[in-house]
PDB file of C-alpha atoms in Angstrom:
ATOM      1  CA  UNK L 101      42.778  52.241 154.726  1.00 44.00           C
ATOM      2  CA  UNK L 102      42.207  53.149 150.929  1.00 41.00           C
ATOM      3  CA  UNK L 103      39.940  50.043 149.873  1.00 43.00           C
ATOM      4  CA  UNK L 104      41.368  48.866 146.013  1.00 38.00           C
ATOM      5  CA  UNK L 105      40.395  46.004 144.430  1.00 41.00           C
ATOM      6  CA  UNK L 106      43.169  43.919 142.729  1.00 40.00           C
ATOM      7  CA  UNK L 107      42.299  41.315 139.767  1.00 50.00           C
ATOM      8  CA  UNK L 108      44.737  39.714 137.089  1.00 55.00           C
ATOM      9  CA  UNK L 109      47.438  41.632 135.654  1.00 54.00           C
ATOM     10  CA  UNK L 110      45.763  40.383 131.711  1.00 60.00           C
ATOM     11  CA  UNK L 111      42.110  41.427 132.784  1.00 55.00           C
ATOM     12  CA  UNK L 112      43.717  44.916 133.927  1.00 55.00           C
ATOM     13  CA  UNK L 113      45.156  45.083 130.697  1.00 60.00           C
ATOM     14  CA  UNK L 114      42.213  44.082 128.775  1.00 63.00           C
ATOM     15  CA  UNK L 115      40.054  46.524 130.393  1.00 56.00           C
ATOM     16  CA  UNK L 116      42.847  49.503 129.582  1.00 63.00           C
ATOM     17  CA  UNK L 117      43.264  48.562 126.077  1.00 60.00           C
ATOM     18  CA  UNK L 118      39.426  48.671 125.538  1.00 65.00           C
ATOM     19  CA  UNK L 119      38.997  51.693 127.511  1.00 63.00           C
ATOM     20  CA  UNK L 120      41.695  53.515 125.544  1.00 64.00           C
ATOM     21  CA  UNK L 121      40.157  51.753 122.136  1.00 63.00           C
ATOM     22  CA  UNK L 122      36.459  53.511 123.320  1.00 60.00           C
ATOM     23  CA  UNK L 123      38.302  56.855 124.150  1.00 56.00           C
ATOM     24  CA  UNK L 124      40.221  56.828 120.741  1.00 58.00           C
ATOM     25  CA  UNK L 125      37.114  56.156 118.758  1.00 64.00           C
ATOM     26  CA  UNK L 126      35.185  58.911 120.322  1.00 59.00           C
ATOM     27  CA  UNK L 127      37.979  61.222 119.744  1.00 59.00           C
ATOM     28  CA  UNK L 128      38.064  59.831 115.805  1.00 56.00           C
ATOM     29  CA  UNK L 129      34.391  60.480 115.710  1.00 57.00           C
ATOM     30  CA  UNK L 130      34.742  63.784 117.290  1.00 53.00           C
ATOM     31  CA  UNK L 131      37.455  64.820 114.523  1.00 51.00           C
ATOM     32  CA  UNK L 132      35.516  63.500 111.859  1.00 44.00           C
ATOM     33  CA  UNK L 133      32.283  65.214 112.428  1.00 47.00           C
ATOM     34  CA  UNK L 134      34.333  68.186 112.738  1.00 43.00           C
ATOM     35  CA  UNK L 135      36.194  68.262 109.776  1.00 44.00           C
ATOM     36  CA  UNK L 136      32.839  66.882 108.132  1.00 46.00           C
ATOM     37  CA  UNK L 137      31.301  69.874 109.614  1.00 46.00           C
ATOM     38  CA  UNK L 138      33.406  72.393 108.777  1.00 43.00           C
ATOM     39  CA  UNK L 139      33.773  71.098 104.607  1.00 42.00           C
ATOM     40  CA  UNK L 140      29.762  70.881 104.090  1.00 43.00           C
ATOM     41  CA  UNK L 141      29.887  75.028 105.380  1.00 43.00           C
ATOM     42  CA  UNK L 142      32.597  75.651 103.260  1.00 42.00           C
ATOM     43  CA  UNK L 143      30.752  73.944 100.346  1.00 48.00           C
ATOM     44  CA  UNK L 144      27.437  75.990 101.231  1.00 47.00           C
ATOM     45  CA  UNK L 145      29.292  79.357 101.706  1.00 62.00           C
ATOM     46  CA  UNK L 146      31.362  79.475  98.618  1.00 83.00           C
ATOM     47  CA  UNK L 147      28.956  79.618  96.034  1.00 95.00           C
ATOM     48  CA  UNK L 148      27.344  83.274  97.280  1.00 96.00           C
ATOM     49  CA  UNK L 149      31.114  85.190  97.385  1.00 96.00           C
ATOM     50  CA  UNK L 150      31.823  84.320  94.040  1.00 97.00           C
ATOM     51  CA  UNK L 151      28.313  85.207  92.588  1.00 98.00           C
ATOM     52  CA  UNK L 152      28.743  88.446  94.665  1.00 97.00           C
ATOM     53  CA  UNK L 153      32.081  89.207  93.287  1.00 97.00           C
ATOM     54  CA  UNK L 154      31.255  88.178  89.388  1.00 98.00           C
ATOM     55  CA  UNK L 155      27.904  90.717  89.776  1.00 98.00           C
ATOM     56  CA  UNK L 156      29.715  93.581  91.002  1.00 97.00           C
ATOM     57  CA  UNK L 157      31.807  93.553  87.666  1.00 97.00           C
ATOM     58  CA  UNK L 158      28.690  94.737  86.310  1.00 97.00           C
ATOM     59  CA  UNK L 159      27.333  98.226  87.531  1.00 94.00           C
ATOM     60  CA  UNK L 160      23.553  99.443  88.393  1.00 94.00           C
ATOM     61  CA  UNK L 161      22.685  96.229  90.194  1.00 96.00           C
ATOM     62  CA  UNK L 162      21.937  95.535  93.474  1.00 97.00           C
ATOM     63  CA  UNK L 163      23.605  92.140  93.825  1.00 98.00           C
ATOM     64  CA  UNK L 164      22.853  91.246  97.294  1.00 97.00           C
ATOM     65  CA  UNK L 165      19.075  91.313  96.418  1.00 97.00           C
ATOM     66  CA  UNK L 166      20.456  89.572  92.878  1.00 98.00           C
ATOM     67  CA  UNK L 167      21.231  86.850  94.831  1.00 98.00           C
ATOM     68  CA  UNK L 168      18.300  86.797  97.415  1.00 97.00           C
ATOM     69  CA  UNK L 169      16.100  86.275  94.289  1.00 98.00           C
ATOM     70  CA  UNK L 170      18.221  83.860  92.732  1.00 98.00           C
ATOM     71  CA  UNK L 171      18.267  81.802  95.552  1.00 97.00           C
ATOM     72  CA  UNK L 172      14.150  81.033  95.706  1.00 97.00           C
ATOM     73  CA  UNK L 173      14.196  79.044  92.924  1.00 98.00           C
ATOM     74  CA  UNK L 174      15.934  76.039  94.393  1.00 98.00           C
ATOM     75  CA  UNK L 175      16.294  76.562  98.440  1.00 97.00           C
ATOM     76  CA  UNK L 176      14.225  74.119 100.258  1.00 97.00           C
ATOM     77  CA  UNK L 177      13.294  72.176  97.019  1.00 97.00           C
ATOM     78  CA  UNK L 178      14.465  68.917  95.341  1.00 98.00           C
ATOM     79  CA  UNK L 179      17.203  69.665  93.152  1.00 98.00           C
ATOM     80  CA  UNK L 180      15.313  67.414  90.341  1.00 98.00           C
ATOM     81  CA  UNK L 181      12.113  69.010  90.825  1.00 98.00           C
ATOM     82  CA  UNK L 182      12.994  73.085  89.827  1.00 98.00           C
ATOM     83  CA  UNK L 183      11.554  73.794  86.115  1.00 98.00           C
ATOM     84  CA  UNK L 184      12.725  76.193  84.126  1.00 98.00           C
ATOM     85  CA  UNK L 185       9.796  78.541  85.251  1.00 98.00           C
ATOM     86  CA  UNK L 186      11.072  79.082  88.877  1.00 98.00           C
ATOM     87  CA  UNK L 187      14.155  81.193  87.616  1.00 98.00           C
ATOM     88  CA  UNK L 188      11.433  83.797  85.968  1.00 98.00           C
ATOM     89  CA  UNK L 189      11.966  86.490  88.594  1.00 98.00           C
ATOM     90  CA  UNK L 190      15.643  86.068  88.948  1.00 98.00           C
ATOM     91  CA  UNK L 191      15.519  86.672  84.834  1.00 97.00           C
ATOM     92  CA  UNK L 192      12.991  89.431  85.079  1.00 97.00           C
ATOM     93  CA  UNK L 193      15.845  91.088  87.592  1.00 96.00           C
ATOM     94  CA  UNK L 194      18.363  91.461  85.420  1.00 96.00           C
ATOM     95  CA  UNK L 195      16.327  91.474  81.797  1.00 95.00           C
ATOM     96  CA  UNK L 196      19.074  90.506  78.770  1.00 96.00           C
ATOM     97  CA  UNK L 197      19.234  93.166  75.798  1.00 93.00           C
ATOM     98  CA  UNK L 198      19.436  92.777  72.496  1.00 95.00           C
ATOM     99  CA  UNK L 199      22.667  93.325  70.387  1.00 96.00           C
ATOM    100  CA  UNK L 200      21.545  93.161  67.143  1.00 97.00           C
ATOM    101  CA  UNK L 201      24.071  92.059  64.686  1.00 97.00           C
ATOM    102  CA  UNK L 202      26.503  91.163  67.591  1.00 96.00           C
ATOM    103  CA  UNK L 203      24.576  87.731  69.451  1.00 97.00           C
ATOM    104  CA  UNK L 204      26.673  84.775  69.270  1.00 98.00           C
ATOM    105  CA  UNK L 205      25.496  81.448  70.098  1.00 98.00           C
ATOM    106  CA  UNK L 206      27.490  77.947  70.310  1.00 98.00           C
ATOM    107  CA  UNK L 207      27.258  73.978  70.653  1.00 98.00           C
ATOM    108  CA  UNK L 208      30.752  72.452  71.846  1.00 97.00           C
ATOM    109  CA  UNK L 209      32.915  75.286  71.170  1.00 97.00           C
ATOM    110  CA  UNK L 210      32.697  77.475  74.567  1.00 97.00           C
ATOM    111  CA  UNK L 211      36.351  78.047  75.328  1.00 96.00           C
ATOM    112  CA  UNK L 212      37.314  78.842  71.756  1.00 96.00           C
ATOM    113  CA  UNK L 213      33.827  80.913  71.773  1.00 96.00           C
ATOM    114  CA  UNK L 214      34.740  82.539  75.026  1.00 96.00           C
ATOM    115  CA  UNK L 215      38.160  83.669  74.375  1.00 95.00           C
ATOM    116  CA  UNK L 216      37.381  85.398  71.173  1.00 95.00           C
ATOM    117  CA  UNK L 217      34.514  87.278  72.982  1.00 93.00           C
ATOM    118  CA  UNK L 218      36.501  88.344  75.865  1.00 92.00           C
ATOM    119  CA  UNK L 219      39.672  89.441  73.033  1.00 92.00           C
ATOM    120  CA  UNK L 220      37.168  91.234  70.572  1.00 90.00           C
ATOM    121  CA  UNK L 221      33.975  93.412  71.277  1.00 89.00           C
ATOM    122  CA  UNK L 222      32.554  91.841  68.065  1.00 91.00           C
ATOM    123  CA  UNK L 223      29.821  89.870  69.407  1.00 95.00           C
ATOM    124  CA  UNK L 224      28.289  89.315  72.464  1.00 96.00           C
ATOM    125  CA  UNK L 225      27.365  85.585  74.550  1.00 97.00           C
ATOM    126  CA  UNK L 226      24.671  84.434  77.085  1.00 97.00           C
ATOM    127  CA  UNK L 227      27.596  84.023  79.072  1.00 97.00           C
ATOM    128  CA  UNK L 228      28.628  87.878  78.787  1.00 96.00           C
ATOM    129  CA  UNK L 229      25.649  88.781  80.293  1.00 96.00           C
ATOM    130  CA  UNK L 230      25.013  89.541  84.097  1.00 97.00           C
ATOM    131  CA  UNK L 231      22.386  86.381  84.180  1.00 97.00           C
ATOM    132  CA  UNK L 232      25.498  83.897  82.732  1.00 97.00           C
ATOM    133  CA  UNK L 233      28.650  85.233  83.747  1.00 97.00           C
ATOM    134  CA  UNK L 234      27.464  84.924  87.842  1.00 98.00           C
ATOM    135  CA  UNK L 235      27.045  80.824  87.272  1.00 97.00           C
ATOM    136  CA  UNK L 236      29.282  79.907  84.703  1.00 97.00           C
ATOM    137  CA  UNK L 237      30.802  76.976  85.413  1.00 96.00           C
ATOM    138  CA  UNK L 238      29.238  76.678  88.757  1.00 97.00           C
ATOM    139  CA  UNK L 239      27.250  73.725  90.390  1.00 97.00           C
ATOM    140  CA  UNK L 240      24.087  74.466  93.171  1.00 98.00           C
ATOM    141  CA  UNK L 241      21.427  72.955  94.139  1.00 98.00           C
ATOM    142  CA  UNK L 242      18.916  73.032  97.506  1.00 97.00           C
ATOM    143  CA  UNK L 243      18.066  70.351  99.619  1.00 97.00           C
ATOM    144  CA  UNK L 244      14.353  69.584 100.856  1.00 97.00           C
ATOM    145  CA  UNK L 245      13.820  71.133 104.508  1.00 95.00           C
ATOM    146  CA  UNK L 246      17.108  73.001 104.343  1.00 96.00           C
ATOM    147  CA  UNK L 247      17.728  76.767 103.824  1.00 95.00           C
ATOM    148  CA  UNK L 248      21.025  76.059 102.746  1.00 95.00           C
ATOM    149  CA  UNK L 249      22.544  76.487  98.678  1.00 96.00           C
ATOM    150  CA  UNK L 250      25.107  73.558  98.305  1.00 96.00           C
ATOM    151  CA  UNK L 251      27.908  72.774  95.852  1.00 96.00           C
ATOM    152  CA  UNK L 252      28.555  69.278  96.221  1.00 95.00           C
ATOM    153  CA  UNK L 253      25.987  66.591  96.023  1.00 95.00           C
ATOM    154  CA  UNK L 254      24.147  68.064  93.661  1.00 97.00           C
ATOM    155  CA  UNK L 255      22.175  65.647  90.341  1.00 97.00           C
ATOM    156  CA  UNK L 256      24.278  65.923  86.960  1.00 96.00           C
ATOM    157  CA  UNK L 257      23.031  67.329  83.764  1.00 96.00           C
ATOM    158  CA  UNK L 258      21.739  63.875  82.556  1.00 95.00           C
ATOM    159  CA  UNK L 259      20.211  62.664  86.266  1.00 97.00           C
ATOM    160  CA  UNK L 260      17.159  64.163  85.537  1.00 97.00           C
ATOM    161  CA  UNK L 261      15.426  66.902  83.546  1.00 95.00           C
ATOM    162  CA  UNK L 262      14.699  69.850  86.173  1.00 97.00           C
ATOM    163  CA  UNK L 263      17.742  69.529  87.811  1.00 98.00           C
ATOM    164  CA  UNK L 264      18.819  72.763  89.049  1.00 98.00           C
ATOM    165  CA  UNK L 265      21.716  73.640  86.833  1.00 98.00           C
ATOM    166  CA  UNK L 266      20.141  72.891  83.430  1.00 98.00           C
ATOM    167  CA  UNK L 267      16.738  74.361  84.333  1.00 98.00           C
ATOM    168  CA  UNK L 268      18.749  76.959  84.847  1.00 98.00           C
ATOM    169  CA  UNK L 269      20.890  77.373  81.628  1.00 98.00           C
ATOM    170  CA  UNK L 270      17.742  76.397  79.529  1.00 98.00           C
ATOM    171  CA  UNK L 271      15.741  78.933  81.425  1.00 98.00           C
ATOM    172  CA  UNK L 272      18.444  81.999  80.369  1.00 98.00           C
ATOM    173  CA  UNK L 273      19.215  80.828  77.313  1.00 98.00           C
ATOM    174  CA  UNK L 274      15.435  80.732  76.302  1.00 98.00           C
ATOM    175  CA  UNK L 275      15.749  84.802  76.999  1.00 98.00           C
ATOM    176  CA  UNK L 276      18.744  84.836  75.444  1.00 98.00           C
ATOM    177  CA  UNK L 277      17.465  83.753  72.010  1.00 98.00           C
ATOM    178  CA  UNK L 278      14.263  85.556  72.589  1.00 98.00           C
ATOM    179  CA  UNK L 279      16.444  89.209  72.586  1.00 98.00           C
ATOM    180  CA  UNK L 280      18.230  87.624  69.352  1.00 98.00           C
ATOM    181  CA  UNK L 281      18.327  90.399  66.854  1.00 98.00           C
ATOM    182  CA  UNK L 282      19.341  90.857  63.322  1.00 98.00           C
ATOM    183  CA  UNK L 283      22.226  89.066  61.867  1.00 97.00           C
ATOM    184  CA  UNK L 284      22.863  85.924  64.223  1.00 98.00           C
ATOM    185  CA  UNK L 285      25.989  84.211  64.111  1.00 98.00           C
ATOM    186  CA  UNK L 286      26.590  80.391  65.653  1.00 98.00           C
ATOM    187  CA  UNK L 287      29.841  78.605  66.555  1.00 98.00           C
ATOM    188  CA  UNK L 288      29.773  74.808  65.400  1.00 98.00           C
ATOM    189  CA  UNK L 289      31.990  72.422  65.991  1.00 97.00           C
ATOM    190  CA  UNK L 290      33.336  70.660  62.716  1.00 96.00           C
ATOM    191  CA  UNK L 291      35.368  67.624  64.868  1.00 94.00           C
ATOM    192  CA  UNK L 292      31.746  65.815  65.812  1.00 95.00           C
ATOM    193  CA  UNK L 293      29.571  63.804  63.718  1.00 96.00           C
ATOM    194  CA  UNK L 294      26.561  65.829  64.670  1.00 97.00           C
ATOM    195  CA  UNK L 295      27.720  69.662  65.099  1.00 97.00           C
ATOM    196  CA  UNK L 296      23.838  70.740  65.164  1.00 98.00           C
ATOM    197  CA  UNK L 297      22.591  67.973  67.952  1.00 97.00           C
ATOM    198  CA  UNK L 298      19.108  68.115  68.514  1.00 97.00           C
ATOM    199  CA  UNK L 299      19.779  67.501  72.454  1.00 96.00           C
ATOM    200  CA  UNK L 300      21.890  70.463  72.647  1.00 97.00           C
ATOM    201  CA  UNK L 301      20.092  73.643  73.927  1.00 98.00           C
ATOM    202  CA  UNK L 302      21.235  75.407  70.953  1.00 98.00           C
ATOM    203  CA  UNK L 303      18.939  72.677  68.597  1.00 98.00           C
ATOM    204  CA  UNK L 304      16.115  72.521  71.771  1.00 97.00           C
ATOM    205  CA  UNK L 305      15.857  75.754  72.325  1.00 98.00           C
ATOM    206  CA  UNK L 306      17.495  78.416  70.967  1.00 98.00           C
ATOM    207  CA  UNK L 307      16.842  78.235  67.422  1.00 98.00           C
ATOM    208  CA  UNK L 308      13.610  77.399  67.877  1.00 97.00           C
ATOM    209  CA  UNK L 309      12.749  81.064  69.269  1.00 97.00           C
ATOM    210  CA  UNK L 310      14.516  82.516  66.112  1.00 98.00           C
ATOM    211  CA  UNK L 311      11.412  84.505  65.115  1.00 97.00           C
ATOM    212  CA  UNK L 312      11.570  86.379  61.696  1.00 98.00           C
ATOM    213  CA  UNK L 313      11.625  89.733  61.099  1.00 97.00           C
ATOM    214  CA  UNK L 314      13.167  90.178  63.860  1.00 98.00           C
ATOM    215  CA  UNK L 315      16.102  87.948  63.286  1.00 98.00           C
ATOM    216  CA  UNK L 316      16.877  87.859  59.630  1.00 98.00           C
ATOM    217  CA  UNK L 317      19.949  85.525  59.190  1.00 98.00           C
ATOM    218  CA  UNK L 318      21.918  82.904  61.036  1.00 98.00           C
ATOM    219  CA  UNK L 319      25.529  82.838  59.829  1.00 98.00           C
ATOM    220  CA  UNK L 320      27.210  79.322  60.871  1.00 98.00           C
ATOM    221  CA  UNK L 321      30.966  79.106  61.626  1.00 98.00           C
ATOM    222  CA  UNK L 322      31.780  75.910  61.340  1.00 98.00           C
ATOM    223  CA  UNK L 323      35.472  75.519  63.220  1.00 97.00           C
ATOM    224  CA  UNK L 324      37.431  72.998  61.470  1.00 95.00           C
ATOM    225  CA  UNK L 325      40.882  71.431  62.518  1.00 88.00           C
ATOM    226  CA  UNK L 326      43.168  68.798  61.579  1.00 80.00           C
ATOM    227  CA  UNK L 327      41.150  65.872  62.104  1.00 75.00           C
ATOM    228  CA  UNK L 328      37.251  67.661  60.968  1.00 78.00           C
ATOM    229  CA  UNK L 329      35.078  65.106  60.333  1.00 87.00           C
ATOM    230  CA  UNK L 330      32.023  67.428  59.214  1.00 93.00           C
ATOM    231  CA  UNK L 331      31.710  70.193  56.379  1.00 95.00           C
ATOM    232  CA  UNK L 332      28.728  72.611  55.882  1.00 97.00           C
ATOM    233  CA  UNK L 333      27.089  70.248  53.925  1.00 97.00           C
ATOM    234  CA  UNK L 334      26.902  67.875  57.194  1.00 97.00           C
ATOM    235  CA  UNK L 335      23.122  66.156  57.258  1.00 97.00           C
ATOM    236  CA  UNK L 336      22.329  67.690  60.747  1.00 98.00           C
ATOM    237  CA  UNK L 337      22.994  71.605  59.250  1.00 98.00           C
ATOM    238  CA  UNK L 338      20.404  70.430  56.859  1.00 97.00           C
ATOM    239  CA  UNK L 339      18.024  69.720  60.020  1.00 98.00           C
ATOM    240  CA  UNK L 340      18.982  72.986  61.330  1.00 98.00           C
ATOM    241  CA  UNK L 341      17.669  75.003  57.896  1.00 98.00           C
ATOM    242  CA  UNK L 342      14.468  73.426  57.894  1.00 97.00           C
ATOM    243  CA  UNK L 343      14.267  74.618  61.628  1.00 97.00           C
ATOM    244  CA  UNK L 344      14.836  78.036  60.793  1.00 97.00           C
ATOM    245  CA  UNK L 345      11.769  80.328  60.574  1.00 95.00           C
ATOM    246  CA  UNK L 346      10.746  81.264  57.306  1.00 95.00           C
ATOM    247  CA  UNK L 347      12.464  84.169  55.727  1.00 97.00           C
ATOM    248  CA  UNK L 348      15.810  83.788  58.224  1.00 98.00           C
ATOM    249  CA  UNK L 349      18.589  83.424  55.425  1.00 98.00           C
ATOM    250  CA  UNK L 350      21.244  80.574  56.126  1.00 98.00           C
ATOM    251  CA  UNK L 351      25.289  80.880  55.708  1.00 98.00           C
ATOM    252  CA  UNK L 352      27.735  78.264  56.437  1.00 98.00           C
ATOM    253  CA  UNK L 353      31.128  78.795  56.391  1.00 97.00           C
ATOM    254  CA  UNK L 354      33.810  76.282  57.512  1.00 96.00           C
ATOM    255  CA  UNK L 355      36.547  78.104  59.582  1.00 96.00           C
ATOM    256  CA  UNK L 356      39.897  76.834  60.938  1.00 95.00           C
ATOM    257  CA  UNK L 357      40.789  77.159  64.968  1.00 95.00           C
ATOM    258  CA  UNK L 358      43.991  78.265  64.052  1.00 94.00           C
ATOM    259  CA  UNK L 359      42.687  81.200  61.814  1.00 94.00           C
ATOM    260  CA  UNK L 360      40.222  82.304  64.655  1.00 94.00           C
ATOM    261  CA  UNK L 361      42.642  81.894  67.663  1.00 93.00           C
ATOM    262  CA  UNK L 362      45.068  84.108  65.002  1.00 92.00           C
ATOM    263  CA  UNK L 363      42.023  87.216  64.867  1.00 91.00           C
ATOM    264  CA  UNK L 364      41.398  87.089  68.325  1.00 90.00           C
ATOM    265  CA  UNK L 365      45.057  87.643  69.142  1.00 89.00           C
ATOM    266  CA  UNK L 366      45.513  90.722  66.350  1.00 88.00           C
ATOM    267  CA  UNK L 367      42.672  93.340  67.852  1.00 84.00           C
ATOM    268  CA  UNK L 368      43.505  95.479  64.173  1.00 85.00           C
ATOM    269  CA  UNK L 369      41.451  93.386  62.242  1.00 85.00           C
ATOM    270  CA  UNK L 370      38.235  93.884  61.410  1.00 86.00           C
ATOM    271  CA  UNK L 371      35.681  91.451  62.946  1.00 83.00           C
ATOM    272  CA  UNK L 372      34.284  90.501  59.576  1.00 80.00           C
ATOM    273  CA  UNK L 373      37.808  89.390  58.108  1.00 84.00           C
ATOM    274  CA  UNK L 374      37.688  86.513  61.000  1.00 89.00           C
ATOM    275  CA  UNK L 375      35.543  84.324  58.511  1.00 90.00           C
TER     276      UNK L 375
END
């Protein structure tokens, strides 16, 4: 005779509704770890397709091996402890070169900056370049004892100093400025108090590796709209002139949106008649 062992009907209960409770949490914690799972791998793999797919717009580069490089810099390392210096041989892969007369640089204007350059072949920006256009806009960073490049978790611009993004943009921009050739031409912002900040990397860096002969002017475009609160005679343009090299002539000229929005949609016009 099967052998059962009968207690109260509420104990039996009891004991079913925790069993049921422990089975449901282990199937929650199951799911969770997962779908956990599954979104940190997504987050790790989608960096390398896209920096794959913005290299190959560029031809003569191997871009698997691009990326191999570019990814010693930060892998296995603290993503506040990479300096500018580890991103030398991922520069030295892809050196910039010059465009004399055509390099344009920028504080707070990228999109407007950005869709002139990619509507007129007039002048050239960091982010036109292999080195830029393959991170633009991205976010990456390593993490101690991992092999892995991640996308999420990663320190801000401000969190500290040789965080892996901005080591990186300082690092490219500083051979950006160092190709700089000839007549230079800078995109301001005219709707800030301080259009030449000396935080930006345009103030920290770039113009400081404006080396005369071989760059001979800086032309400022100043874009103005309706509510400008800065001209060209703006106290921090002043700070940017006596930061100049000696011998690099200054212009300033104080240019509406709307007029360079209106050149970059009319192709006919000469470059020069956009300011």
């Amino acid at each position: 005779m099967e052998h059962r062992e009968y207690g109260p009907p509420e104990k039996r209960r009891r004991v079913r509704c925790i069993l049921l409770s422990v089975v449901g949490l282990l199937l929650l914690l199951i799911i969770v770890t997962v779908v956990l799972g599954l979104s940190l791998r997504q987050n790790t793999d989608k960096l390398n397709p896209t920096f794959i797919a913005r290299c190959q717009e560029f031809k003569g580069y191997d871009c698997e091996k691009m990326w191999d490089v570019f990814e010693q810099a930060y892998v296995g390392r603290d993503p506040c402890d990479v300096p500018m210096e580890a991103y030398d041989p991922f520069i030295a892969a892809a050196p910039l070169k010059p465009a004399c007369n055509r390099m344009m640089f920028w504080s707070k204007t990228k999109d407007l900056v950005h869709d002139f350059t990619e509507k007129r072949d007039c002048y050239v920006t960091v982010e036109d370049s292999l080195l830029g256009s393959v991170l633009d806009g991205l976010t990456w960073c390593g993490k101690e004892g991992s092999s892995e490049t991640f996308t999420t978790g990663c320190p801000g611009w401000t969190d500290c100093v040789n965080n892996t993004v901005r080591s990186f943009w300082n690092r490219v921009s500083t051979a950006f400025s160092d190709v700089a050739c000839g007549d230079v031409t800078a995109m301001l912002n005219g709707s800030i108090v301080t259009p030449f900040h000396p935080a930006s990397i345009f103030a920290s860096i770039e113009v400081k590796r404006f080396d005369f002969p071989r760059v001979k002017s800086l032309n400022v475009v100043l874009v103005t709209q309706n509510k400008t609160v800065t001209n060209c005679t703006n106290a921090s343009l002043k700070d940017l002139q006596k930061e100049l090299d000696q011998g690099i002539t200054y212009n300033c000229e104080e240019v509406t949106e709307t007029q360079i929005q209106d050149c970059s949609s009319h192709p006919e016009k000469p470059c020069g008649a956009c300011w």
